[in-house]
């Protein structure tokens, strides 16, 4: 499900998919954000309500247990949370107190955070929880991919901004029925991100020029100079390809420009110079040389007095003669 979808977007960026299973994880920390029990007409006689205001706390609680801290690359989190029967089913409520619309109309509840990812609550089947509540023995919970994966794909479409709800004149949009995004959606995604990468690379080079202009006697090594030159050339070529309509080539050039600009800006040799301004030099060298210079200055005073005294003796001898 996920890999065929991301393969269509791989022209502008590289995706790496990693999965992990975590057991016995609490959904939130703190009593104020815990789901509240709400009576209903189901066989269980209740469900648990998650307020919209508590959803950010859920992200904070789950993020501590995810292994995304081991990489510096941006991550998109897609979490499928299966609540225990003692706290199921979970239902999301809006701020106005009304139930949020379920994406599939079944046991699945979900929400999306724009820069973080999405969370899907895959509630166990009602019959499974009824058996558990009667016997309080462990029961197998089956999660069907047909219930969960369409929701995750929809969340990915929202995160990548592939959804276009703008009505088209005299046009009817066919319902989405495949895993891969539409061709024109991929085109829009690649075009938008190509422009973003070109703009980011240009901004990075401008910031680097401003920083280097404020540092005297800076030496740029050959690797940094080559990265700056390569980034500039790729920016020019990417813009030219965009004008010509060669979108895929422009995307590749924009990626190279962005990578070269970032490599030049964060080169270790550059960072060592950027964080060593003249004020820091004065703060380091003055304590070293000032104690040495004080005796030298006083010795000059002694030398001046000596020559003045000698000059006075010569003048006195001249008068006596």
PDB file of C-alpha atoms in Angstrom:
ATOM      1  CA  UNK A   1       0.000   0.000   0.000  1.00  0.00           C
ATOM      2  CA  UNK A   2       2.508   2.620   1.140  1.00  0.00           C
ATOM      3  CA  UNK A   3       5.461   1.771  -1.106  1.00  0.00           C
ATOM      4  CA  UNK A   4       3.584   1.967  -4.452  1.00  0.00           C
ATOM      5  CA  UNK A   5       2.195   5.322  -3.374  1.00  0.00           C
ATOM      6  CA  UNK A   6       5.591   6.751  -2.401  1.00  0.00           C
ATOM      7  CA  UNK A   7       7.293   5.386  -5.514  1.00  0.00           C
ATOM      8  CA  UNK A   8       5.224   7.793  -7.587  1.00  0.00           C
ATOM      9  CA  UNK A   9       6.634  10.706  -5.572  1.00  0.00           C
ATOM     10  CA  UNK A  10      10.258   9.534  -5.529  1.00  0.00           C
ATOM     11  CA  UNK A  11      11.217  11.884  -8.355  1.00  0.00           C
ATOM     12  CA  UNK A  12      11.618  14.778  -5.930  1.00  0.00           C
ATOM     13  CA  UNK A  13      12.774  13.054  -2.741  1.00  0.00           C
ATOM     14  CA  UNK A  14      13.948   9.728  -1.349  1.00  0.00           C
ATOM     15  CA  UNK A  15      11.699   7.797   1.011  1.00  0.00           C
ATOM     16  CA  UNK A  16      12.773   5.125   3.469  1.00  0.00           C
ATOM     17  CA  UNK A  17      10.030   3.079   5.113  1.00  0.00           C
ATOM     18  CA  UNK A  18      10.616   1.631   8.566  1.00  0.00           C
ATOM     19  CA  UNK A  19       8.136  -0.145  10.811  1.00  0.00           C
ATOM     20  CA  UNK A  20       8.096  -1.083  14.456  1.00  0.00           C
ATOM     21  CA  UNK A  21       5.775  -2.784  16.914  1.00  0.00           C
ATOM     22  CA  UNK A  22       5.361  -1.433  20.439  1.00  0.00           C
ATOM     23  CA  UNK A  23       3.291  -3.257  23.029  1.00  0.00           C
ATOM     24  CA  UNK A  24       1.479  -2.084  26.159  1.00  0.00           C
ATOM     25  CA  UNK A  25       1.673   1.605  25.332  1.00  0.00           C
ATOM     26  CA  UNK A  26      -0.579   4.080  27.087  1.00  0.00           C
ATOM     27  CA  UNK A  27      -2.277   6.509  24.791  1.00  0.00           C
ATOM     28  CA  UNK A  28      -1.804   9.619  26.944  1.00  0.00           C
ATOM     29  CA  UNK A  29      -0.061  10.630  30.132  1.00  0.00           C
ATOM     30  CA  UNK A  30      -1.860  12.567  32.824  1.00  0.00           C
ATOM     31  CA  UNK A  31      -5.375  12.246  34.177  1.00  0.00           C
ATOM     32  CA  UNK A  32      -6.651  15.418  32.496  1.00  0.00           C
ATOM     33  CA  UNK A  33      -6.138  14.014  28.985  1.00  0.00           C
ATOM     34  CA  UNK A  34      -7.481  10.508  29.611  1.00  0.00           C
ATOM     35  CA  UNK A  35     -10.474   9.386  27.503  1.00  0.00           C
ATOM     36  CA  UNK A  36     -13.827   9.786  29.209  1.00  0.00           C
ATOM     37  CA  UNK A  37     -16.372   6.995  29.349  1.00  0.00           C
ATOM     38  CA  UNK A  38     -19.645   7.756  27.565  1.00  0.00           C
ATOM     39  CA  UNK A  39     -22.736   5.474  27.818  1.00  0.00           C
ATOM     40  CA  UNK A  40     -24.253   4.261  24.538  1.00  0.00           C
ATOM     41  CA  UNK A  41     -26.568   1.578  23.113  1.00  0.00           C
ATOM     42  CA  UNK A  42     -23.861  -0.876  22.044  1.00  0.00           C
ATOM     43  CA  UNK A  43     -23.402  -4.337  23.541  1.00  0.00           C
ATOM     44  CA  UNK A  44     -20.562  -2.961  25.657  1.00  0.00           C
ATOM     45  CA  UNK A  45     -22.833  -0.197  26.894  1.00  0.00           C
ATOM     46  CA  UNK A  46     -20.167   2.491  26.563  1.00  0.00           C
ATOM     47  CA  UNK A  47     -17.385   3.982  24.518  1.00  0.00           C
ATOM     48  CA  UNK A  48     -14.517   6.303  25.357  1.00  0.00           C
ATOM     49  CA  UNK A  49     -14.425   9.866  24.114  1.00  0.00           C
ATOM     50  CA  UNK A  50     -11.252  11.634  23.049  1.00  0.00           C
ATOM     51  CA  UNK A  51     -11.632  15.395  23.073  1.00  0.00           C
ATOM     52  CA  UNK A  52     -10.135  17.303  20.160  1.00  0.00           C
ATOM     53  CA  UNK A  53      -8.044  19.367  22.567  1.00  0.00           C
ATOM     54  CA  UNK A  54      -6.371  16.198  23.896  1.00  0.00           C
ATOM     55  CA  UNK A  55      -5.090  15.033  20.491  1.00  0.00           C
ATOM     56  CA  UNK A  56      -1.799  17.034  20.684  1.00  0.00           C
ATOM     57  CA  UNK A  57      -1.105  15.346  24.032  1.00  0.00           C
ATOM     58  CA  UNK A  58      -1.487  11.973  22.336  1.00  0.00           C
ATOM     59  CA  UNK A  59       1.164  12.910  19.778  1.00  0.00           C
ATOM     60  CA  UNK A  60       3.520  14.047  22.542  1.00  0.00           C
ATOM     61  CA  UNK A  61       2.975  10.833  24.490  1.00  0.00           C
ATOM     62  CA  UNK A  62       3.525   8.537  21.508  1.00  0.00           C
ATOM     63  CA  UNK A  63       6.486  10.451  20.094  1.00  0.00           C
ATOM     64  CA  UNK A  64       8.562   9.634  23.167  1.00  0.00           C
ATOM     65  CA  UNK A  65       8.239   5.935  22.371  1.00  0.00           C
ATOM     66  CA  UNK A  66       9.022   6.121  18.659  1.00  0.00           C
ATOM     67  CA  UNK A  67      12.544   5.567  17.374  1.00  0.00           C
ATOM     68  CA  UNK A  68      12.731   8.632  15.142  1.00  0.00           C
ATOM     69  CA  UNK A  69      15.372  10.360  17.278  1.00  0.00           C
ATOM     70  CA  UNK A  70      18.124   8.275  15.662  1.00  0.00           C
ATOM     71  CA  UNK A  71      17.978  10.179  12.370  1.00  0.00           C
ATOM     72  CA  UNK A  72      18.370  13.818  11.402  1.00  0.00           C
ATOM     73  CA  UNK A  73      16.114  13.435   8.368  1.00  0.00           C
ATOM     74  CA  UNK A  74      12.522  14.657   8.567  1.00  0.00           C
ATOM     75  CA  UNK A  75      10.063  11.903   9.432  1.00  0.00           C
ATOM     76  CA  UNK A  76       6.423  11.273   8.665  1.00  0.00           C
ATOM     77  CA  UNK A  77       4.798   9.208  11.387  1.00  0.00           C
ATOM     78  CA  UNK A  78       1.939   6.875  10.529  1.00  0.00           C
ATOM     79  CA  UNK A  79       0.740   5.252  13.740  1.00  0.00           C
ATOM     80  CA  UNK A  80      -1.886   2.533  14.036  1.00  0.00           C
ATOM     81  CA  UNK A  81      -2.965   2.305  17.665  1.00  0.00           C
ATOM     82  CA  UNK A  82      -5.022  -0.655  18.850  1.00  0.00           C
ATOM     83  CA  UNK A  83      -6.599   0.268  22.204  1.00  0.00           C
ATOM     84  CA  UNK A  84      -7.185  -2.421  24.821  1.00  0.00           C
ATOM     85  CA  UNK A  85     -10.745  -3.604  25.273  1.00  0.00           C
ATOM     86  CA  UNK A  86     -10.818  -1.993  28.705  1.00  0.00           C
ATOM     87  CA  UNK A  87     -10.503   1.359  26.932  1.00  0.00           C
ATOM     88  CA  UNK A  88     -12.250   0.643  23.649  1.00  0.00           C
ATOM     89  CA  UNK A  89     -13.794   1.723  21.428  1.00  0.00           C
ATOM     90  CA  UNK A  90     -12.182   5.145  21.200  1.00  0.00           C
ATOM     91  CA  UNK A  91     -14.191   7.893  19.541  1.00  0.00           C
ATOM     92  CA  UNK A  92     -13.000  11.399  18.675  1.00  0.00           C
ATOM     93  CA  UNK A  93     -15.196  14.342  19.634  1.00  0.00           C
ATOM     94  CA  UNK A  94     -14.958  17.834  18.199  1.00  0.00           C
ATOM     95  CA  UNK A  95     -14.819  20.988  20.281  1.00  0.00           C
ATOM     96  CA  UNK A  96     -18.564  21.505  19.842  1.00  0.00           C
ATOM     97  CA  UNK A  97     -19.220  18.170  21.566  1.00  0.00           C
ATOM     98  CA  UNK A  98     -20.257  16.308  18.399  1.00  0.00           C
ATOM     99  CA  UNK A  99     -18.741  13.067  17.148  1.00  0.00           C
ATOM    100  CA  UNK A 100     -16.095  13.466  14.472  1.00  0.00           C
ATOM    101  CA  UNK A 101     -16.883  11.733  11.202  1.00  0.00           C
ATOM    102  CA  UNK A 102     -15.197   8.349  10.914  1.00  0.00           C
ATOM    103  CA  UNK A 103     -13.088   7.987   7.731  1.00  0.00           C
ATOM    104  CA  UNK A 104     -14.488   4.533   6.944  1.00  0.00           C
ATOM    105  CA  UNK A 105     -17.630   4.454   9.037  1.00  0.00           C
ATOM    106  CA  UNK A 106     -16.436   1.351  10.925  1.00  0.00           C
ATOM    107  CA  UNK A 107     -14.204   0.800  13.931  1.00  0.00           C
ATOM    108  CA  UNK A 108     -11.528   3.185  12.684  1.00  0.00           C
ATOM    109  CA  UNK A 109     -10.991   6.693  14.037  1.00  0.00           C
ATOM    110  CA  UNK A 110      -8.154   8.908  12.810  1.00  0.00           C
ATOM    111  CA  UNK A 111      -6.670  12.384  12.813  1.00  0.00           C
ATOM    112  CA  UNK A 112      -3.781  14.096  11.032  1.00  0.00           C
ATOM    113  CA  UNK A 113      -1.126  16.562  12.161  1.00  0.00           C
ATOM    114  CA  UNK A 114       0.254  18.545   9.231  1.00  0.00           C
ATOM    115  CA  UNK A 115       3.986  18.445  10.054  1.00  0.00           C
ATOM    116  CA  UNK A 116       4.040  15.266  12.110  1.00  0.00           C
ATOM    117  CA  UNK A 117       1.922  12.593  10.456  1.00  0.00           C
ATOM    118  CA  UNK A 118      -1.255  10.751  11.289  1.00  0.00           C
ATOM    119  CA  UNK A 119      -2.695   8.429  13.922  1.00  0.00           C
ATOM    120  CA  UNK A 120      -5.313   5.767  13.283  1.00  0.00           C
ATOM    121  CA  UNK A 121      -7.264   4.205  16.146  1.00  0.00           C
ATOM    122  CA  UNK A 122      -8.112   0.655  15.064  1.00  0.00           C
ATOM    123  CA  UNK A 123     -10.687  -0.374  17.648  1.00  0.00           C
ATOM    124  CA  UNK A 124     -11.102  -4.108  18.284  1.00  0.00           C
ATOM    125  CA  UNK A 125     -14.303  -5.696  17.072  1.00  0.00           C
ATOM    126  CA  UNK A 126     -17.215  -5.392  19.460  1.00  0.00           C
ATOM    127  CA  UNK A 127     -17.588  -9.183  19.744  1.00  0.00           C
ATOM    128  CA  UNK A 128     -13.923  -9.502  20.719  1.00  0.00           C
ATOM    129  CA  UNK A 129     -14.286  -6.999  23.538  1.00  0.00           C
ATOM    130  CA  UNK A 130     -17.530  -8.607  24.708  1.00  0.00           C
ATOM    131  CA  UNK A 131     -15.757 -11.951  25.072  1.00  0.00           C
ATOM    132  CA  UNK A 132     -12.900 -10.258  26.884  1.00  0.00           C
ATOM    133  CA  UNK A 133     -15.196  -8.421  29.299  1.00  0.00           C
ATOM    134  CA  UNK A 134     -17.043 -11.669  30.091  1.00  0.00           C
ATOM    135  CA  UNK A 135     -14.000 -13.871  30.682  1.00  0.00           C
ATOM    136  CA  UNK A 136     -11.203 -11.273  31.087  1.00  0.00           C
ATOM    137  CA  UNK A 137      -8.892 -13.536  29.141  1.00  0.00           C
ATOM    138  CA  UNK A 138      -6.563 -12.519  26.383  1.00  0.00           C
ATOM    139  CA  UNK A 139      -8.191 -12.415  22.970  1.00  0.00           C
ATOM    140  CA  UNK A 140      -6.694 -12.148  19.511  1.00  0.00           C
ATOM    141  CA  UNK A 141      -7.419  -8.861  17.766  1.00  0.00           C
ATOM    142  CA  UNK A 142      -7.487  -8.892  13.975  1.00  0.00           C
ATOM    143  CA  UNK A 143      -6.832  -5.673  12.092  1.00  0.00           C
ATOM    144  CA  UNK A 144      -7.876  -5.722   8.450  1.00  0.00           C
ATOM    145  CA  UNK A 145      -5.663  -3.842   6.021  1.00  0.00           C
ATOM    146  CA  UNK A 146      -8.736  -2.836   4.011  1.00  0.00           C
ATOM    147  CA  UNK A 147      -9.935  -0.839   7.020  1.00  0.00           C
ATOM    148  CA  UNK A 148      -6.651   0.813   8.015  1.00  0.00           C
ATOM    149  CA  UNK A 149      -4.560   1.320   4.879  1.00  0.00           C
ATOM    150  CA  UNK A 150      -7.033   3.507   2.951  1.00  0.00           C
ATOM    151  CA  UNK A 151      -7.042   5.862   5.931  1.00  0.00           C
ATOM    152  CA  UNK A 152      -3.230   5.977   6.023  1.00  0.00           C
ATOM    153  CA  UNK A 153      -3.109   6.679   2.292  1.00  0.00           C
ATOM    154  CA  UNK A 154      -5.646   9.452   2.729  1.00  0.00           C
ATOM    155  CA  UNK A 155      -3.503  10.936   5.496  1.00  0.00           C
ATOM    156  CA  UNK A 156      -0.445  10.820   3.239  1.00  0.00           C
ATOM    157  CA  UNK A 157      -2.380  12.636   0.544  1.00  0.00           C
ATOM    158  CA  UNK A 158      -3.292  15.342   3.042  1.00  0.00           C
ATOM    159  CA  UNK A 159       0.276  15.630   4.348  1.00  0.00           C
ATOM    160  CA  UNK A 160       1.722  15.936   0.829  1.00  0.00           C
ATOM    161  CA  UNK A 161      -1.058  18.355  -0.104  1.00  0.00           C
ATOM    162  CA  UNK A 162      -2.276  16.212  -2.984  1.00  0.00           C
ATOM    163  CA  UNK A 163      -5.908  16.912  -2.203  1.00  0.00           C
ATOM    164  CA  UNK A 164      -7.422  19.550  -4.456  1.00  0.00           C
ATOM    165  CA  UNK A 165     -10.925  20.487  -3.386  1.00  0.00           C
ATOM    166  CA  UNK A 166     -11.160  23.431  -5.773  1.00  0.00           C
ATOM    167  CA  UNK A 167     -14.095  22.845  -8.151  1.00  0.00           C
ATOM    168  CA  UNK A 168     -13.108  22.675 -11.814  1.00  0.00           C
ATOM    169  CA  UNK A 169     -15.340  24.361 -14.367  1.00  0.00           C
ATOM    170  CA  UNK A 170     -17.426  21.898 -16.419  1.00  0.00           C
ATOM    171  CA  UNK A 171     -15.455  19.001 -14.948  1.00  0.00           C
ATOM    172  CA  UNK A 172     -16.427  16.003 -12.859  1.00  0.00           C
ATOM    173  CA  UNK A 173     -13.739  14.435 -10.692  1.00  0.00           C
ATOM    174  CA  UNK A 174     -13.825  10.644 -10.769  1.00  0.00           C
ATOM    175  CA  UNK A 175     -13.725   9.107  -7.261  1.00  0.00           C
ATOM    176  CA  UNK A 176     -10.274   8.026  -6.182  1.00  0.00           C
ATOM    177  CA  UNK A 177     -10.042   4.230  -6.485  1.00  0.00           C
ATOM    178  CA  UNK A 178      -6.331   3.359  -6.870  1.00  0.00           C
ATOM    179  CA  UNK A 179      -3.352   3.366  -4.536  1.00  0.00           C
ATOM    180  CA  UNK A 180      -1.126   5.529  -6.704  1.00  0.00           C
ATOM    181  CA  UNK A 181      -1.901   9.250  -6.878  1.00  0.00           C
ATOM    182  CA  UNK A 182      -3.236  10.723 -10.089  1.00  0.00           C
ATOM    183  CA  UNK A 183      -0.766  11.851 -12.750  1.00  0.00           C
ATOM    184  CA  UNK A 184      -1.695  15.505 -12.479  1.00  0.00           C
ATOM    185  CA  UNK A 185      -1.402  15.318  -8.689  1.00  0.00           C
ATOM    186  CA  UNK A 186       2.147  13.970  -9.002  1.00  0.00           C
ATOM    187  CA  UNK A 187       2.920  16.715 -11.518  1.00  0.00           C
ATOM    188  CA  UNK A 188       1.681  19.389  -9.114  1.00  0.00           C
ATOM    189  CA  UNK A 189       3.600  17.856  -6.213  1.00  0.00           C
ATOM    190  CA  UNK A 190       6.881  17.666  -8.151  1.00  0.00           C
ATOM    191  CA  UNK A 191       6.481  21.170  -9.559  1.00  0.00           C
ATOM    192  CA  UNK A 192       5.702  22.721  -6.174  1.00  0.00           C
ATOM    193  CA  UNK A 193       8.585  21.003  -4.412  1.00  0.00           C
ATOM    194  CA  UNK A 194      11.015  21.809  -7.227  1.00  0.00           C
ATOM    195  CA  UNK A 195      10.243  25.493  -6.812  1.00  0.00           C
ATOM    196  CA  UNK A 196      10.609  25.101  -3.044  1.00  0.00           C
ATOM    197  CA  UNK A 197      14.032  23.438  -3.373  1.00  0.00           C
ATOM    198  CA  UNK A 198      15.273  26.113  -5.779  1.00  0.00           C
ATOM    199  CA  UNK A 199      14.065  28.842  -3.436  1.00  0.00           C
ATOM    200  CA  UNK A 200      15.622  27.142  -0.390  1.00  0.00           C
ATOM    201  CA  UNK A 201      18.972  26.680  -2.150  1.00  0.00           C
ATOM    202  CA  UNK A 202      18.956  30.320  -3.241  1.00  0.00           C
ATOM    203  CA  UNK A 203      18.138  31.509   0.276  1.00  0.00           C
ATOM    204  CA  UNK A 204      20.891  29.319   1.740  1.00  0.00           C
ATOM    205  CA  UNK A 205      23.493  30.758  -0.635  1.00  0.00           C
ATOM    206  CA  UNK A 206      22.359  34.308   0.143  1.00  0.00           C
ATOM    207  CA  UNK A 207      22.625  33.651   3.874  1.00  0.00           C
ATOM    208  CA  UNK A 208      26.081  32.150   3.379  1.00  0.00           C
ATOM    209  CA  UNK A 209      27.216  35.216   1.429  1.00  0.00           C
ATOM    210  CA  UNK A 210      25.988  37.526   4.182  1.00  0.00           C
ATOM    211  CA  UNK A 211      27.777  35.520   6.865  1.00  0.00           C
ATOM    212  CA  UNK A 212      31.031  35.357   4.941  1.00  0.00           C
ATOM    213  CA  UNK A 213      30.844  39.065   4.161  1.00  0.00           C
ATOM    214  CA  UNK A 214      30.827  39.858   7.864  1.00  0.00           C
ATOM    215  CA  UNK A 215      33.928  37.804   8.671  1.00  0.00           C
ATOM    216  CA  UNK A 216      37.362  39.214   7.877  1.00  0.00           C
ATOM    217  CA  UNK A 217      40.317  37.129   6.707  1.00  0.00           C
ATOM    218  CA  UNK A 218      38.158  34.049   6.126  1.00  0.00           C
ATOM    219  CA  UNK A 219      39.602  31.222   4.057  1.00  0.00           C
ATOM    220  CA  UNK A 220      37.216  29.024   2.055  1.00  0.00           C
ATOM    221  CA  UNK A 221      38.601  25.604   1.204  1.00  0.00           C
ATOM    222  CA  UNK A 222      38.244  24.039  -2.232  1.00  0.00           C
ATOM    223  CA  UNK A 223      35.427  21.679  -1.245  1.00  0.00           C
ATOM    224  CA  UNK A 224      33.211  24.478   0.038  1.00  0.00           C
ATOM    225  CA  UNK A 225      33.988  26.623  -2.987  1.00  0.00           C
ATOM    226  CA  UNK A 226      33.111  23.763  -5.339  1.00  0.00           C
ATOM    227  CA  UNK A 227      29.840  23.128  -3.471  1.00  0.00           C
ATOM    228  CA  UNK A 228      28.864  26.800  -3.719  1.00  0.00           C
ATOM    229  CA  UNK A 229      29.704  26.912  -7.422  1.00  0.00           C
ATOM    230  CA  UNK A 230      27.821  23.673  -8.092  1.00  0.00           C
ATOM    231  CA  UNK A 231      24.751  24.887  -6.194  1.00  0.00           C
ATOM    232  CA  UNK A 232      24.684  28.119  -8.184  1.00  0.00           C
ATOM    233  CA  UNK A 233      25.020  26.320 -11.519  1.00  0.00           C
ATOM    234  CA  UNK A 234      22.295  23.806 -10.645  1.00  0.00           C
ATOM    235  CA  UNK A 235      19.940  26.605  -9.589  1.00  0.00           C
ATOM    236  CA  UNK A 236      20.400  28.326 -12.940  1.00  0.00           C
ATOM    237  CA  UNK A 237      19.940  25.068 -14.845  1.00  0.00           C
ATOM    238  CA  UNK A 238      16.861  24.080 -12.813  1.00  0.00           C
ATOM    239  CA  UNK A 239      15.186  27.405 -13.555  1.00  0.00           C
ATOM    240  CA  UNK A 240      15.966  26.986 -17.240  1.00  0.00           C
ATOM    241  CA  UNK A 241      14.461  23.482 -17.289  1.00  0.00           C
ATOM    242  CA  UNK A 242      11.334  24.769 -15.562  1.00  0.00           C
ATOM    243  CA  UNK A 243      10.950  27.394 -18.263  1.00  0.00           C
ATOM    244  CA  UNK A 244      11.388  24.719 -20.926  1.00  0.00           C
ATOM    245  CA  UNK A 245       8.828  22.459 -19.246  1.00  0.00           C
ATOM    246  CA  UNK A 246      11.271  19.631 -18.440  1.00  0.00           C
ATOM    247  CA  UNK A 247       9.865  18.987 -14.990  1.00  0.00           C
ATOM    248  CA  UNK A 248      11.708  15.775 -14.097  1.00  0.00           C
ATOM    249  CA  UNK A 249      15.103  17.188 -15.073  1.00  0.00           C
ATOM    250  CA  UNK A 250      14.340  20.383 -13.170  1.00  0.00           C
ATOM    251  CA  UNK A 251      13.464  18.326 -10.089  1.00  0.00           C
ATOM    252  CA  UNK A 252      16.770  16.431 -10.210  1.00  0.00           C
ATOM    253  CA  UNK A 253      18.750  19.658 -10.664  1.00  0.00           C
ATOM    254  CA  UNK A 254      16.856  21.316  -7.810  1.00  0.00           C
ATOM    255  CA  UNK A 255      17.689  18.401  -5.504  1.00  0.00           C
ATOM    256  CA  UNK A 256      21.381  18.669  -6.383  1.00  0.00           C
ATOM    257  CA  UNK A 257      21.336  22.444  -5.851  1.00  0.00           C
ATOM    258  CA  UNK A 258      19.666  22.096  -2.464  1.00  0.00           C
ATOM    259  CA  UNK A 259      22.086  19.370  -1.356  1.00  0.00           C
ATOM    260  CA  UNK A 260      25.170  21.332  -2.458  1.00  0.00           C
ATOM    261  CA  UNK A 261      23.978  24.540  -0.802  1.00  0.00           C
ATOM    262  CA  UNK A 262      23.258  22.774   2.484  1.00  0.00           C
ATOM    263  CA  UNK A 263      26.602  20.961   2.357  1.00  0.00           C
ATOM    264  CA  UNK A 264      28.461  24.239   1.852  1.00  0.00           C
ATOM    265  CA  UNK A 265      26.555  26.048   4.582  1.00  0.00           C
ATOM    266  CA  UNK A 266      27.030  23.335   7.204  1.00  0.00           C
ATOM    267  CA  UNK A 267      30.578  22.348   6.294  1.00  0.00           C
ATOM    268  CA  UNK A 268      32.580  21.822   9.530  1.00  0.00           C
ATOM    269  CA  UNK A 269      35.374  24.128   8.395  1.00  0.00           C
ATOM    270  CA  UNK A 270      32.870  26.933   7.843  1.00  0.00           C
ATOM    271  CA  UNK A 271      31.240  26.467  11.213  1.00  0.00           C
ATOM    272  CA  UNK A 272      34.577  26.737  12.987  1.00  0.00           C
ATOM    273  CA  UNK A 273      35.138  30.151  11.406  1.00  0.00           C
ATOM    274  CA  UNK A 274      31.588  31.393  11.780  1.00  0.00           C
ATOM    275  CA  UNK A 275      31.703  30.931  15.533  1.00  0.00           C
ATOM    276  CA  UNK A 276      35.109  32.593  15.998  1.00  0.00           C
ATOM    277  CA  UNK A 277      34.493  36.360  15.553  1.00  0.00           C
ATOM    278  CA  UNK A 278      36.959  39.158  16.319  1.00  0.00           C
ATOM    279  CA  UNK A 279      35.390  39.826  19.704  1.00  0.00           C
ATOM    280  CA  UNK A 280      36.228  36.287  20.728  1.00  0.00           C
ATOM    281  CA  UNK A 281      39.815  36.741  19.559  1.00  0.00           C
ATOM    282  CA  UNK A 282      40.156  39.834  21.736  1.00  0.00           C
ATOM    283  CA  UNK A 283      38.643  37.976  24.680  1.00  0.00           C
ATOM    284  CA  UNK A 284      41.218  35.197  24.270  1.00  0.00           C
ATOM    285  CA  UNK A 285      44.390  37.157  23.502  1.00  0.00           C
ATOM    286  CA  UNK A 286      44.019  40.152  25.849  1.00  0.00           C
ATOM    287  CA  UNK A 287      44.231  38.068  29.053  1.00  0.00           C
ATOM    288  CA  UNK A 288      47.353  36.409  27.632  1.00  0.00           C
ATOM    289  CA  UNK A 289      49.281  39.474  26.496  1.00  0.00           C
ATOM    290  CA  UNK A 290      48.084  42.148  28.936  1.00  0.00           C
ATOM    291  CA  UNK A 291      50.083  40.812  31.938  1.00  0.00           C
ATOM    292  CA  UNK A 292      53.180  40.736  29.733  1.00  0.00           C
ATOM    293  CA  UNK A 293      52.648  44.244  28.372  1.00  0.00           C
ATOM    294  CA  UNK A 294      52.281  45.917  31.783  1.00  0.00           C
ATOM    295  CA  UNK A 295      55.973  45.407  32.811  1.00  0.00           C
ATOM    296  CA  UNK A 296      57.032  46.478  29.322  1.00  0.00           C
ATOM    297  CA  UNK A 297      55.102  49.738  29.634  1.00  0.00           C
ATOM    298  CA  UNK A 298      56.592  50.453  33.060  1.00  0.00           C
ATOM    299  CA  UNK A 299      60.067  49.670  31.735  1.00  0.00           C
ATOM    300  CA  UNK A 300      59.544  52.322  29.051  1.00  0.00           C
ATOM    301  CA  UNK A 301      58.834  54.813  31.827  1.00  0.00           C
ATOM    302  CA  UNK A 302      62.086  53.838  33.556  1.00  0.00           C
ATOM    303  CA  UNK A 303      64.032  54.184  30.308  1.00  0.00           C
ATOM    304  CA  UNK A 304      62.559  57.638  29.691  1.00  0.00           C
ATOM    305  CA  UNK A 305      63.552  58.767  33.197  1.00  0.00           C
ATOM    306  CA  UNK A 306      67.056  57.383  32.683  1.00  0.00           C
ATOM    307  CA  UNK A 307      67.601  59.306  29.447  1.00  0.00           C
ATOM    308  CA  UNK A 308      66.132  62.469  30.947  1.00  0.00           C
ATOM    309  CA  UNK A 309      68.495  62.196  33.911  1.00  0.00           C
ATOM    310  CA  UNK A 310      71.459  61.584  31.641  1.00  0.00           C
ATOM    311  CA  UNK A 311      70.499  64.550  29.502  1.00  0.00           C
ATOM    312  CA  UNK A 312      70.305  66.741  32.621  1.00  0.00           C
ATOM    313  CA  UNK A 313      73.813  65.690  33.686  1.00  0.00           C
ATOM    314  CA  UNK A 314      75.209  66.576  30.268  1.00  0.00           C
ATOM    315  CA  UNK A 315      73.564  70.006  30.415  1.00  0.00           C
ATOM    316  CA  UNK A 316      75.016  70.675  33.894  1.00  0.00           C
ATOM    317  CA  UNK A 317      78.543  69.818  32.734  1.00  0.00           C
ATOM    318  CA  UNK A 318      78.164  72.147  29.776  1.00  0.00           C
ATOM    319  CA  UNK A 319      77.207  75.073  32.036  1.00  0.00           C
ATOM    320  CA  UNK A 320      80.172  74.469  34.358  1.00  0.00           C
ATOM    321  CA  UNK A 321      82.570  74.622  31.427  1.00  0.00           C
TER     322      UNK A 321
END
